PDB file of C-alpha atoms in Angstrom:
ATOM      1  CA  MET R   1      21.522  42.974 -11.914  1.00 44.00           C
ATOM      2  CA  LEU R   2      20.869  42.813 -15.664  1.00 44.00           C
ATOM      3  CA  GLU R   3      19.165  39.404 -14.922  1.00 53.00           C
ATOM      4  CA  THR R   4      17.028  40.747 -12.237  1.00 47.00           C
ATOM      5  CA  VAL R   5      16.132  43.757 -14.504  1.00 44.00           C
ATOM      6  CA  ARG R   6      14.979  41.425 -17.239  1.00 53.00           C
ATOM      7  CA  TYR R   7      12.995  39.517 -14.737  1.00 48.00           C
ATOM      8  CA  LEU R   8      11.210  42.422 -13.568  1.00 47.00           C
ATOM      9  CA  MET R   9      10.275  43.514 -17.137  1.00 51.00           C
ATOM     10  CA  GLY R  10       9.410  40.138 -18.063  1.00 59.00           C
ATOM     11  CA  SER R  11      11.513  40.068 -21.100  1.00 73.00           C
ATOM     12  CA  VAL R  12      11.281  36.611 -22.957  1.00 85.00           C
ATOM     13  CA  GLY R  13      14.090  34.213 -23.561  1.00 94.00           C
ATOM     14  CA  ALA R  14      14.834  32.031 -26.208  1.00 94.00           C
ATOM     15  CA  SER R  15      11.503  30.111 -25.735  1.00 95.00           C
ATOM     16  CA  GLY R  16       9.685  33.077 -26.444  1.00 95.00           C
ATOM     17  CA  PHE R  17       8.422  33.220 -22.996  1.00 97.00           C
ATOM     18  CA  GLY R  18       9.546  35.031 -19.725  1.00 96.00           C
ATOM     19  CA  SER R  19       8.843  35.549 -16.006  1.00 95.00           C
ATOM     20  CA  LYS R  20       5.559  37.331 -16.815  1.00 95.00           C
ATOM     21  CA  SER R  21       4.059  34.267 -19.124  1.00 97.00           C
ATOM     22  CA  THR R  22       1.417  32.566 -17.627  1.00 97.00           C
ATOM     23  CA  ALA R  23       0.548  28.748 -17.816  1.00 97.00           C
ATOM     24  CA  GLU R  24      -2.499  29.413 -20.008  1.00 97.00           C
ATOM     25  CA  GLU R  25      -0.191  31.349 -22.312  1.00 97.00           C
ATOM     26  CA  VAL R  26       2.454  28.647 -22.822  1.00 97.00           C
ATOM     27  CA  THR R  27       0.364  25.958 -23.360  1.00 97.00           C
ATOM     28  CA  GLU R  28      -1.939  27.796 -25.895  1.00 96.00           C
ATOM     29  CA  ALA R  29       1.324  28.486 -27.676  1.00 92.00           C
ATOM     30  CA  SER R  30       2.511  24.899 -27.547  1.00 89.00           C
ATOM     31  CA  GLY R  31      -0.353  24.149 -29.902  1.00 88.00           C
ATOM     32  CA  VAL R  32      -0.393  20.527 -28.419  1.00 87.00           C
ATOM     33  CA  ASP R  33      -3.643  18.613 -27.958  1.00 88.00           C
ATOM     34  CA  LEU R  34      -3.580  16.935 -24.470  1.00 96.00           C
ATOM     35  CA  LYS R  35      -6.532  14.862 -25.062  1.00 96.00           C
ATOM     36  CA  SER R  36      -4.382  11.824 -25.401  1.00 96.00           C
ATOM     37  CA  ILE R  37      -2.517  12.657 -22.424  1.00 98.00           C
ATOM     38  CA  THR R  38      -2.818  10.953 -18.659  1.00 98.00           C
ATOM     39  CA  ALA R  39      -1.071  13.142 -16.121  1.00 98.00           C
ATOM     40  CA  ILE R  40      -0.167  12.530 -12.471  1.00 98.00           C
ATOM     41  CA  ILE R  41       0.334  15.504 -10.644  1.00 98.00           C
ATOM     42  CA  THR R  42       1.048  15.491  -6.924  1.00 98.00           C
ATOM     43  CA  GLY R  43       0.424  18.717  -4.793  1.00 97.00           C
ATOM     44  CA  ALA R  44      -2.740  19.590  -6.684  1.00 97.00           C
ATOM     45  CA  THR R  45      -4.962  20.654  -4.015  1.00 97.00           C
ATOM     46  CA  SER R  46      -3.626  24.407  -4.049  1.00 95.00           C
ATOM     47  CA  GLY R  47      -1.169  27.229  -5.159  1.00 95.00           C
ATOM     48  CA  ILE R  48       1.020  26.043  -8.304  1.00 97.00           C
ATOM     49  CA  GLY R  49      -0.161  22.561  -8.616  1.00 98.00           C
ATOM     50  CA  ALA R  50      -3.752  23.418  -8.584  1.00 98.00           C
ATOM     51  CA  GLU R  51      -3.082  25.949 -11.370  1.00 98.00           C
ATOM     52  CA  THR R  52      -1.099  23.219 -13.073  1.00 98.00           C
ATOM     53  CA  ALA R  53      -3.934  20.732 -13.121  1.00 98.00           C
ATOM     54  CA  ARG R  54      -6.655  23.594 -14.102  1.00 98.00           C
ATOM     55  CA  VAL R  55      -4.694  24.584 -17.209  1.00 98.00           C
ATOM     56  CA  LEU R  56      -3.888  20.654 -18.308  1.00 98.00           C
ATOM     57  CA  ALA R  57      -7.569  19.775 -17.839  1.00 98.00           C
ATOM     58  CA  LYS R  58      -8.479  22.724 -20.119  1.00 97.00           C
ATOM     59  CA  ARG R  59      -6.182  21.576 -22.706  1.00 97.00           C
ATOM     60  CA  GLY R  60      -7.826  18.025 -22.536  1.00 97.00           C
ATOM     61  CA  ALA R  61      -5.423  16.000 -20.226  1.00 98.00           C
ATOM     62  CA  SER R  62      -7.009  13.436 -18.360  1.00 98.00           C
ATOM     63  CA  LEU R  63      -5.636  13.821 -14.560  1.00 98.00           C
ATOM     64  CA  VAL R  64      -4.841  11.660 -11.475  1.00 98.00           C
ATOM     65  CA  LEU R  65      -4.655  13.693  -8.458  1.00 98.00           C
ATOM     66  CA  PRO R  66      -2.979  12.009  -5.542  1.00 98.00           C
ATOM     67  CA  ALA R  67      -3.206  13.684  -2.199  1.00 97.00           C
ATOM     68  CA  ARG R  68      -2.821  13.318   1.481  1.00 96.00           C
ATOM     69  CA  SER R  69      -6.006  15.202   2.023  1.00 97.00           C
ATOM     70  CA  VAL R  70      -8.705  13.111  -0.611  1.00 97.00           C
ATOM     71  CA  LYS R  71     -11.223  15.768   0.529  1.00 98.00           C
ATOM     72  CA  ALA R  72      -9.124  18.846  -0.523  1.00 97.00           C
ATOM     73  CA  ALA R  73      -8.396  16.982  -3.710  1.00 98.00           C
ATOM     74  CA  GLU R  74     -11.782  16.478  -4.471  1.00 98.00           C
ATOM     75  CA  GLU R  75     -12.297  20.198  -4.106  1.00 98.00           C
ATOM     76  CA  THR R  76      -9.866  20.953  -6.585  1.00 98.00           C
ATOM     77  CA  LYS R  77     -11.584  18.675  -8.674  1.00 98.00           C
ATOM     78  CA  ALA R  78     -14.834  20.211  -8.290  1.00 98.00           C
ATOM     79  CA  ARG R  79     -13.534  23.675  -9.205  1.00 98.00           C
ATOM     80  CA  ILE R  80     -12.033  22.052 -12.483  1.00 98.00           C
ATOM     81  CA  VAL R  81     -14.986  20.296 -13.522  1.00 98.00           C
ATOM     82  CA  SER R  82     -17.267  23.347 -12.905  1.00 98.00           C
ATOM     83  CA  GLU R  83     -15.110  25.460 -15.402  1.00 98.00           C
ATOM     84  CA  PHE R  84     -14.492  22.682 -17.770  1.00 98.00           C
ATOM     85  CA  PRO R  85     -17.288  20.094 -17.518  1.00 98.00           C
ATOM     86  CA  ASP R  86     -15.783  17.539 -20.087  1.00 97.00           C
ATOM     87  CA  SER R  87     -12.634  17.345 -17.690  1.00 98.00           C
ATOM     88  CA  GLU R  88     -11.580  13.548 -16.452  1.00 98.00           C
ATOM     89  CA  ILE R  89     -10.013  13.623 -12.960  1.00 98.00           C
ATOM     90  CA  LEU R  90      -9.330  11.023 -10.599  1.00 98.00           C
ATOM     91  CA  VAL R  91      -8.770  11.445  -6.829  1.00 98.00           C
ATOM     92  CA  MET R  92      -6.628   8.834  -5.173  1.00 98.00           C
ATOM     93  CA  ALA R  93      -4.820   8.941  -1.747  1.00 98.00           C
ATOM     94  CA  LEU R  94      -1.311   9.571  -1.322  1.00 98.00           C
ATOM     95  CA  ASP R  95       0.739  10.548   1.676  1.00 98.00           C
ATOM     96  CA  LEU R  96       4.456  11.311   0.084  1.00 98.00           C
ATOM     97  CA  SER R  97       6.137  11.189   3.463  1.00 97.00           C
ATOM     98  CA  SER R  98       5.151   7.215   3.811  1.00 97.00           C
ATOM     99  CA  LEU R  99       7.031   4.869   1.615  1.00 97.00           C
ATOM    100  CA  THR R 100       4.320   2.323   2.464  1.00 97.00           C
ATOM    101  CA  SER R 101       1.662   4.920   1.239  1.00 98.00           C
ATOM    102  CA  VAL R 102       3.796   5.431  -2.012  1.00 98.00           C
ATOM    103  CA  ARG R 103       3.743   1.922  -2.881  1.00 97.00           C
ATOM    104  CA  SER R 104       0.043   1.460  -2.023  1.00 98.00           C
ATOM    105  CA  PHE R 105      -0.756   4.387  -4.218  1.00 98.00           C
ATOM    106  CA  VAL R 106       1.290   3.178  -7.007  1.00 98.00           C
ATOM    107  CA  SER R 107      -0.307  -0.379  -6.711  1.00 98.00           C
ATOM    108  CA  ASP R 108      -3.955   1.098  -6.766  1.00 98.00           C
ATOM    109  CA  PHE R 109      -3.213   3.245  -9.839  1.00 98.00           C
ATOM    110  CA  GLU R 110      -1.505   0.118 -12.002  1.00 98.00           C
ATOM    111  CA  SER R 111      -4.651  -1.735 -10.902  1.00 98.00           C
ATOM    112  CA  LEU R 112      -6.530   0.624 -12.943  1.00 98.00           C
ATOM    113  CA  ASN R 113      -4.906  -0.092 -16.348  1.00 97.00           C
ATOM    114  CA  LEU R 114      -4.524   3.416 -17.077  1.00 98.00           C
ATOM    115  CA  PRO R 115      -1.637   4.940 -19.398  1.00 98.00           C
ATOM    116  CA  LEU R 116       0.742   7.501 -18.160  1.00 98.00           C
ATOM    117  CA  ASN R 117       2.470   9.967 -20.149  1.00 98.00           C
ATOM    118  CA  LEU R 118       3.162  12.637 -17.592  1.00 98.00           C
ATOM    119  CA  LEU R 119       4.434  12.862 -13.949  1.00 98.00           C
ATOM    120  CA  ILE R 120       4.889  15.969 -12.280  1.00 98.00           C
ATOM    121  CA  ASN R 121       6.250  15.712  -8.801  1.00 98.00           C
ATOM    122  CA  ASN R 122       5.092  19.131  -7.449  1.00 98.00           C
ATOM    123  CA  ALA R 123       4.155  18.549  -3.760  1.00 96.00           C
ATOM    124  CA  GLY R 124       6.227  20.248  -1.505  1.00 94.00           C
ATOM    125  CA  LYS R 125       6.439  21.315   2.425  1.00 91.00           C
ATOM    126  CA  PHE R 126       8.381  23.962   4.224  1.00 91.00           C
ATOM    127  CA  SER R 127       7.752  23.260   7.804  1.00 84.00           C
ATOM    128  CA  HIS R 128       9.403  25.264  10.864  1.00 89.00           C
ATOM    129  CA  ASP R 129       8.741  22.235  12.978  1.00 92.00           C
ATOM    130  CA  TYR R 130      11.158  19.493  13.165  1.00 94.00           C
ATOM    131  CA  ALA R 131       9.772  16.047  12.479  1.00 95.00           C
ATOM    132  CA  ILE R 132      10.572  12.347  11.588  1.00 95.00           C
ATOM    133  CA  SER R 133       8.737  10.534   9.091  1.00 95.00           C
ATOM    134  CA  ASP R 134       7.288   7.074   9.830  1.00 94.00           C
ATOM    135  CA  ASP R 135      10.012   5.757   7.877  1.00 95.00           C
ATOM    136  CA  GLY R 136      12.798   7.314  10.157  1.00 94.00           C
ATOM    137  CA  ILE R 137      13.504  10.025   7.747  1.00 95.00           C
ATOM    138  CA  GLU R 138      13.541  13.980   8.334  1.00 96.00           C
ATOM    139  CA  MET R 139      10.347  15.012   7.275  1.00 96.00           C
ATOM    140  CA  THR R 140      10.960  17.720   4.645  1.00 97.00           C
ATOM    141  CA  PHE R 141      13.547  15.504   2.839  1.00 97.00           C
ATOM    142  CA  ALA R 142      10.863  12.419   2.975  1.00 97.00           C
ATOM    143  CA  THR R 143       8.008  14.563   1.821  1.00 97.00           C
ATOM    144  CA  ASN R 144       9.714  16.693  -0.947  1.00 98.00           C
ATOM    145  CA  TYR R 145      12.268  14.255  -2.410  1.00 98.00           C
ATOM    146  CA  LEU R 146      12.289  10.512  -1.063  1.00 98.00           C
ATOM    147  CA  GLY R 147       8.575   9.993  -1.490  1.00 98.00           C
ATOM    148  CA  HIS R 148       8.649  11.714  -5.200  1.00 98.00           C
ATOM    149  CA  PHE R 149      11.926   9.605  -5.802  1.00 98.00           C
ATOM    150  CA  LEU R 150      10.156   6.275  -5.178  1.00 98.00           C
ATOM    151  CA  LEU R 151       7.049   7.379  -6.816  1.00 98.00           C
ATOM    152  CA  THR R 152       8.971   8.175  -9.990  1.00 98.00           C
ATOM    153  CA  LYS R 153      10.983   4.786  -9.802  1.00 98.00           C
ATOM    154  CA  LEU R 154       7.729   2.596  -9.266  1.00 98.00           C
ATOM    155  CA  LEU R 155       5.825   4.417 -12.123  1.00 98.00           C
ATOM    156  CA  LEU R 156       8.653   4.466 -14.649  1.00 98.00           C
ATOM    157  CA  LYS R 157       8.015   1.090 -16.265  1.00 97.00           C
ATOM    158  CA  LYS R 158       4.425   2.190 -16.904  1.00 98.00           C
ATOM    159  CA  MET R 159       5.444   5.224 -18.561  1.00 98.00           C
ATOM    160  CA  MET R 160       8.118   3.653 -20.770  1.00 98.00           C
ATOM    161  CA  GLU R 161       5.224   1.245 -21.647  1.00 98.00           C
ATOM    162  CA  THR R 162       2.699   3.987 -22.333  1.00 98.00           C
ATOM    163  CA  ALA R 163       5.378   6.117 -24.430  1.00 98.00           C
ATOM    164  CA  LYS R 164       6.182   2.637 -26.650  1.00 97.00           C
ATOM    165  CA  ASP R 165       2.603   1.873 -27.107  1.00 97.00           C
ATOM    166  CA  THR R 166       1.285   5.354 -28.134  1.00 96.00           C
ATOM    167  CA  GLY R 167       4.663   6.774 -29.672  1.00 96.00           C
ATOM    168  CA  ILE R 168       4.120   9.752 -27.299  1.00 96.00           C
ATOM    169  CA  GLN R 169       7.181  10.676 -25.194  1.00 97.00           C
ATOM    170  CA  GLY R 170       6.665  10.496 -21.558  1.00 98.00           C
ATOM    171  CA  ARG R 171       7.737  13.373 -19.415  1.00 98.00           C
ATOM    172  CA  ILE R 172       8.781  13.544 -15.780  1.00 98.00           C
ATOM    173  CA  VAL R 173       8.956  17.172 -14.102  1.00 98.00           C
ATOM    174  CA  ASN R 174      10.237  17.938 -10.875  1.00 98.00           C
ATOM    175  CA  VAL R 175       9.219  20.832  -9.393  1.00 98.00           C
ATOM    176  CA  SER R 176      12.415  22.486  -7.220  1.00 97.00           C
ATOM    177  CA  SER R 177      13.337  25.988  -6.128  1.00 96.00           C
ATOM    178  CA  SER R 178      16.416  28.472  -6.952  1.00 95.00           C
ATOM    179  CA  ILE R 179      16.706  27.854  -3.045  1.00 96.00           C
ATOM    180  CA  HIS R 180      18.261  24.369  -3.939  1.00 97.00           C
ATOM    181  CA  SER R 181      21.547  26.846  -4.246  1.00 96.00           C
ATOM    182  CA  TRP R 182      21.377  27.837  -0.884  1.00 96.00           C
ATOM    183  CA  PHE R 183      22.528  24.538   0.347  1.00 95.00           C
ATOM    184  CA  SER R 184      26.306  23.680   0.414  1.00 94.00           C
ATOM    185  CA  GLY R 185      28.432  21.049   1.946  1.00 95.00           C
ATOM    186  CA  ASP R 186      27.644  17.058   2.392  1.00 96.00           C
ATOM    187  CA  GLY R 187      23.638  16.755   1.722  1.00 96.00           C
ATOM    188  CA  LEU R 188      23.708  13.001   2.887  1.00 96.00           C
ATOM    189  CA  ARG R 189      25.782  13.885   5.973  1.00 96.00           C
ATOM    190  CA  TYR R 190      23.658  16.672   6.904  1.00 96.00           C
ATOM    191  CA  LEU R 191      20.380  14.577   6.360  1.00 96.00           C
ATOM    192  CA  GLN R 192      22.085  12.121   8.799  1.00 94.00           C
ATOM    193  CA  LEU R 193      22.917  14.838  11.136  1.00 93.00           C
ATOM    194  CA  ILE R 194      19.160  16.164  11.249  1.00 93.00           C
ATOM    195  CA  THR R 195      17.599  12.860  11.124  1.00 91.00           C
ATOM    196  CA  ASN R 196      19.337  11.672  14.288  1.00 90.00           C
ATOM    197  CA  THR R 197      19.983  14.869  16.061  1.00 89.00           C
ATOM    198  CA  ARG R 198      17.095  17.304  16.625  1.00 89.00           C
ATOM    199  CA  SER R 199      19.595  20.398  17.682  1.00 87.00           C
ATOM    200  CA  ARG R 200      21.280  20.364  13.986  1.00 89.00           C
ATOM    201  CA  TYR R 201      17.936  21.043  12.465  1.00 93.00           C
ATOM    202  CA  ASP R 202      17.427  24.195  10.604  1.00 95.00           C
ATOM    203  CA  ALA R 203      14.145  24.676   8.558  1.00 95.00           C
ATOM    204  CA  THR R 204      15.819  26.597   5.696  1.00 95.00           C
ATOM    205  CA  ARG R 205      18.453  24.762   5.429  1.00 96.00           C
ATOM    206  CA  ALA R 206      16.622  21.332   5.258  1.00 97.00           C
ATOM    207  CA  TYR R 207      14.264  22.674   2.387  1.00 97.00           C
ATOM    208  CA  ALA R 208      17.249  23.914   0.625  1.00 97.00           C
ATOM    209  CA  LEU R 209      18.688  20.285   0.787  1.00 98.00           C
ATOM    210  CA  SER R 210      15.532  18.832  -0.423  1.00 98.00           C
ATOM    211  CA  LYS R 211      15.200  20.918  -3.347  1.00 98.00           C
ATOM    212  CA  LEU R 212      18.786  20.415  -4.193  1.00 98.00           C
ATOM    213  CA  ALA R 213      17.984  16.458  -4.155  1.00 98.00           C
ATOM    214  CA  ASN R 214      14.931  17.576  -6.626  1.00 98.00           C
ATOM    215  CA  VAL R 215      17.584  18.842  -8.971  1.00 98.00           C
ATOM    216  CA  LEU R 216      20.015  16.089  -8.569  1.00 98.00           C
ATOM    217  CA  HIS R 217      17.279  13.295  -9.084  1.00 98.00           C
ATOM    218  CA  ILE R 218      16.460  14.583 -12.389  1.00 98.00           C
ATOM    219  CA  LYS R 219      20.122  14.672 -13.305  1.00 98.00           C
ATOM    220  CA  GLU R 220      20.680  10.995 -12.742  1.00 98.00           C
ATOM    221  CA  LEU R 221      17.421   9.905 -14.013  1.00 98.00           C
ATOM    222  CA  ALA R 222      17.870  11.697 -17.315  1.00 98.00           C
ATOM    223  CA  HIS R 223      21.511   9.751 -17.188  1.00 98.00           C
ATOM    224  CA  ARG R 224      19.776   6.488 -16.689  1.00 98.00           C
ATOM    225  CA  LEU R 225      16.791   7.047 -18.960  1.00 98.00           C
ATOM    226  CA  LYS R 226      19.341   7.660 -21.880  1.00 97.00           C
ATOM    227  CA  LYS R 227      21.062   4.406 -20.869  1.00 97.00           C
ATOM    228  CA  MET R 228      17.798   2.593 -21.409  1.00 96.00           C
ATOM    229  CA  GLU R 229      16.917   4.312 -24.420  1.00 96.00           C
ATOM    230  CA  ALA R 230      13.666   5.028 -22.963  1.00 97.00           C
ATOM    231  CA  ASN R 231      11.320   7.599 -24.879  1.00 97.00           C
ATOM    232  CA  VAL R 232      10.855   9.543 -21.615  1.00 98.00           C
ATOM    233  CA  SER R 233      12.636  12.958 -20.838  1.00 98.00           C
ATOM    234  CA  ALA R 234      12.884  14.654 -17.229  1.00 98.00           C
ATOM    235  CA  TYR R 235      13.027  18.376 -16.370  1.00 98.00           C
ATOM    236  CA  CYS R 236      13.425  20.184 -13.278  1.00 98.00           C
ATOM    237  CA  VAL R 237      11.913  23.358 -12.894  1.00 98.00           C
ATOM    238  CA  HIS R 238      12.028  26.661 -10.686  1.00 97.00           C
ATOM    239  CA  PRO R 239       8.588  28.200 -10.526  1.00 96.00           C
ATOM    240  CA  GLY R 240       9.646  31.675  -9.278  1.00 93.00           C
ATOM    241  CA  ILE R 241       9.049  33.381  -6.009  1.00 86.00           C
ATOM    242  CA  VAL R 242       5.346  33.056  -5.120  1.00 81.00           C
ATOM    243  CA  ARG R 243       3.534  33.204  -2.028  1.00 62.00           C
ATOM    244  CA  THR R 244       1.348  30.159  -1.406  1.00 52.00           C
ATOM    245  CA  ARG R 245       0.509  27.598   1.387  1.00 50.00           C
ATOM    246  CA  LEU R 246       3.837  26.388   1.416  1.00 48.00           C
ATOM    247  CA  THR R 247       4.722  29.254   3.824  1.00 48.00           C
ATOM    248  CA  ARG R 248       1.804  28.545   5.990  1.00 48.00           C
ATOM    249  CA  ASP R 249       4.070  27.086   8.959  1.00 51.00           C
ATOM    250  CA  ARG R 250       6.310  30.418   8.588  1.00 51.00           C
ATOM    251  CA  GLU R 251       3.514  33.265   9.030  1.00 53.00           C
ATOM    252  CA  GLY R 252       4.505  35.931  11.098  1.00 55.00           C
ATOM    253  CA  ILE R 253       5.939  39.519  11.044  1.00 58.00           C
ATOM    254  CA  VAL R 254       9.327  38.345   9.649  1.00 55.00           C
ATOM    255  CA  THR R 255       7.936  36.539   6.821  1.00 56.00           C
ATOM    256  CA  ASP R 256       5.376  39.250   6.130  1.00 59.00           C
ATOM    257  CA  LEU R 257       8.041  41.842   5.958  1.00 56.00           C
ATOM    258  CA  VAL R 258      10.375  39.583   3.497  1.00 53.00           C
ATOM    259  CA  PHE R 259       7.135  38.974   1.029  1.00 51.00           C
ATOM    260  CA  PHE R 260       6.455  42.876   1.109  1.00 56.00           C
ATOM    261  CA  LEU R 261       9.962  43.634   0.411  1.00 51.00           C
ATOM    262  CA  ALA R 262      10.179  41.128  -2.331  1.00 54.00           C
ATOM    263  CA  SER R 263       6.575  41.952  -3.702  1.00 55.00           C
ATOM    264  CA  LYS R 264       8.038  43.234  -7.070  1.00 57.00           C
ATOM    265  CA  LEU R 265       9.849  39.923  -7.501  1.00 68.00           C
ATOM    266  CA  LEU R 266       6.839  37.642  -6.614  1.00 88.00           C
ATOM    267  CA  LYS R 267       4.967  35.934  -9.357  1.00 95.00           C
ATOM    268  CA  THR R 268       1.420  35.367  -9.456  1.00 95.00           C
ATOM    269  CA  ILE R 269       0.319  31.812  -9.076  1.00 96.00           C
ATOM    270  CA  PRO R 270      -0.628  31.420 -13.013  1.00 97.00           C
ATOM    271  CA  GLN R 271       3.065  32.888 -13.721  1.00 97.00           C
ATOM    272  CA  ALA R 272       4.600  30.716 -11.317  1.00 97.00           C
ATOM    273  CA  ALA R 273       2.741  27.412 -13.126  1.00 98.00           C
ATOM    274  CA  ALA R 274       4.123  28.376 -16.302  1.00 98.00           C
ATOM    275  CA  THR R 275       7.453  26.720 -16.280  1.00 98.00           C
ATOM    276  CA  THR R 276       6.030  23.420 -15.298  1.00 98.00           C
ATOM    277  CA  CYS R 277       3.411  23.391 -17.898  1.00 98.00           C
ATOM    278  CA  TYR R 278       5.938  24.683 -20.690  1.00 98.00           C
ATOM    279  CA  VAL R 279       8.323  21.823 -19.991  1.00 98.00           C
ATOM    280  CA  ALA R 280       5.481  19.361 -19.331  1.00 98.00           C
ATOM    281  CA  THR R 281       3.846  20.163 -23.015  1.00 97.00           C
ATOM    282  CA  HIS R 282       5.948  22.433 -25.231  1.00 96.00           C
ATOM    283  CA  PRO R 283       7.377  20.513 -28.455  1.00 95.00           C
ATOM    284  CA  ARG R 284      10.497  22.785 -28.015  1.00 95.00           C
ATOM    285  CA  VAL R 285      11.729  20.659 -25.418  1.00 96.00           C
ATOM    286  CA  SER R 286      10.980  17.279 -26.839  1.00 94.00           C
ATOM    287  CA  GLY R 287      13.949  15.063 -26.491  1.00 88.00           C
ATOM    288  CA  VAL R 288      15.606  17.190 -24.247  1.00 94.00           C
ATOM    289  CA  SER R 289      16.329  15.717 -20.907  1.00 97.00           C
ATOM    290  CA  GLY R 290      18.220  16.500 -17.301  1.00 97.00           C
ATOM    291  CA  LYS R 291      17.818  20.140 -17.689  1.00 97.00           C
ATOM    292  CA  TYR R 292      16.957  22.906 -15.413  1.00 98.00           C
ATOM    293  CA  TYR R 293      14.511  25.488 -16.285  1.00 98.00           C
ATOM    294  CA  ALA R 294      13.216  29.070 -14.931  1.00 97.00           C
ATOM    295  CA  ASP R 295      10.973  31.710 -16.210  1.00 97.00           C
ATOM    296  CA  CYS R 296      10.142  28.876 -19.123  1.00 97.00           C
ATOM    297  CA  ASN R 297      14.065  28.996 -20.388  1.00 97.00           C
ATOM    298  CA  GLU R 298      17.007  26.697 -19.649  1.00 97.00           C
ATOM    299  CA  ALA R 299      18.895  27.987 -16.754  1.00 97.00           C
ATOM    300  CA  ALA R 300      22.044  26.913 -14.680  1.00 97.00           C
ATOM    301  CA  PRO R 301      21.285  25.177 -11.541  1.00 97.00           C
ATOM    302  CA  SER R 302      24.164  25.546  -8.634  1.00 97.00           C
ATOM    303  CA  LYS R 303      27.491  24.163  -9.034  1.00 97.00           C
ATOM    304  CA  LEU R 304      26.585  21.478  -6.694  1.00 97.00           C
ATOM    305  CA  GLY R 305      23.069  20.546  -8.614  1.00 97.00           C
ATOM    306  CA  SER R 306      25.353  20.240 -11.518  1.00 97.00           C
ATOM    307  CA  ASN R 307      27.649  17.808 -10.042  1.00 98.00           C
ATOM    308  CA  ALA R 308      27.107  14.329 -11.638  1.00 98.00           C
ATOM    309  CA  ASP R 309      28.998  12.368  -9.173  1.00 98.00           C
ATOM    310  CA  GLU R 310      26.848  13.706  -6.500  1.00 98.00           C
ATOM    311  CA  ALA R 311      23.532  13.002  -8.432  1.00 98.00           C
ATOM    312  CA  ARG R 312      24.844   9.333  -8.636  1.00 98.00           C
ATOM    313  CA  ARG R 313      25.680   9.105  -4.721  1.00 98.00           C
ATOM    314  CA  LEU R 314      22.253  10.556  -4.037  1.00 98.00           C
ATOM    315  CA  TRP R 315      20.367   8.152  -6.153  1.00 98.00           C
ATOM    316  CA  ILE R 316      22.428   4.902  -4.672  1.00 98.00           C
ATOM    317  CA  ALA R 317      21.785   6.543  -1.146  1.00 97.00           C
ATOM    318  CA  SER R 318      18.236   6.934  -1.984  1.00 97.00           C
ATOM    319  CA  GLU R 319      17.818   3.177  -3.089  1.00 97.00           C
ATOM    320  CA  ALA R 320      19.375   2.235   0.124  1.00 96.00           C
ATOM    321  CA  MET R 321      17.014   4.330   2.173  1.00 95.00           C
ATOM    322  CA  VAL R 322      13.894   2.784   0.357  1.00 94.00           C
ATOM    323  CA  ALA R 323      15.214  -0.902   0.313  1.00 90.00           C
ATOM    324  CA  GLN R 324      16.436  -0.705   4.152  1.00 70.00           C
ATOM    325  CA  ARG R 325      12.777   0.311   4.964  1.00 62.00           C
ATOM    326  CA  PHE R 326      11.359  -2.706   3.235  1.00 56.00           C
ATOM    327  CA  LYS R 327      13.951  -5.141   3.340  1.00 48.00           C
ATOM    328  CA  THR R 328      14.099  -5.610  -0.407  1.00 39.00           C
ATOM    329  CA  SER R 329      16.125  -4.210  -3.296  1.00 37.00           C
ATOM    330  CA  LEU R 330      14.557  -2.116  -6.186  1.00 33.00           C
TER     331      LEU R 330
END
């Protein structure tokens, strides 16, 4: 109850920020010049991703915006450039639900010989309709987690090289959700069930599983980065409750009623982008890795999301899923 009151009041935490802080406020306060930073941001065509891209561009970062809809990404670019004419923004094609597309994007990006300091895995999908990806994986899991898992894995070498060459710490950010705590049970078993059996599919549970996977991904990734002594840190964030295009497949009386009743808990999009921008830029979290953040402060994920054994198990299974598709090891 106390946490809810503090949230509604916008009380600041140890970071000096809280639920009412905006992305512009936290990046201004960080005092960091981003002119030497190159960032890839997925899901930047609308909502939180678009605001994250806008604010980082305002602070001088060069952006790569991969998107399934190149047209939508070009529109995001045009809006940012109209506000900040000196912005350097590159739009590229990427469908995160397709492992082939992820590999193609990484190959195209590497051919440009650009540095990479910051990777923000922001894109997300919440679909009421059941679907299977071209790779034979339930679509929500494929888009929200597995595509980002492969994208991160393939870009990691470039990030490590950039950090070594520039002395600037690389940062990887997964945008998850507090909804990850709604999932309980054996995630890999449930994934197998909904991949093979349409009747077992529940949209909310599938989404919660994908967001739990985002949390576990960062936990195991941080562990591996530490073992490699890489100058790259990994973070996971809950942006807060905000109505974006993510809910477009859930429009209707029930959804409208839920958001009306929860209206006092909703964040604006600038507020929702704040935690992502905080962990992506602020010196305070430099060197911190594997942590979960909400309202620009370190928070506790669910018990399952804190389980190192589950994180390792998911990583091994994810490598197997990707390797099986391409008949090769990573």
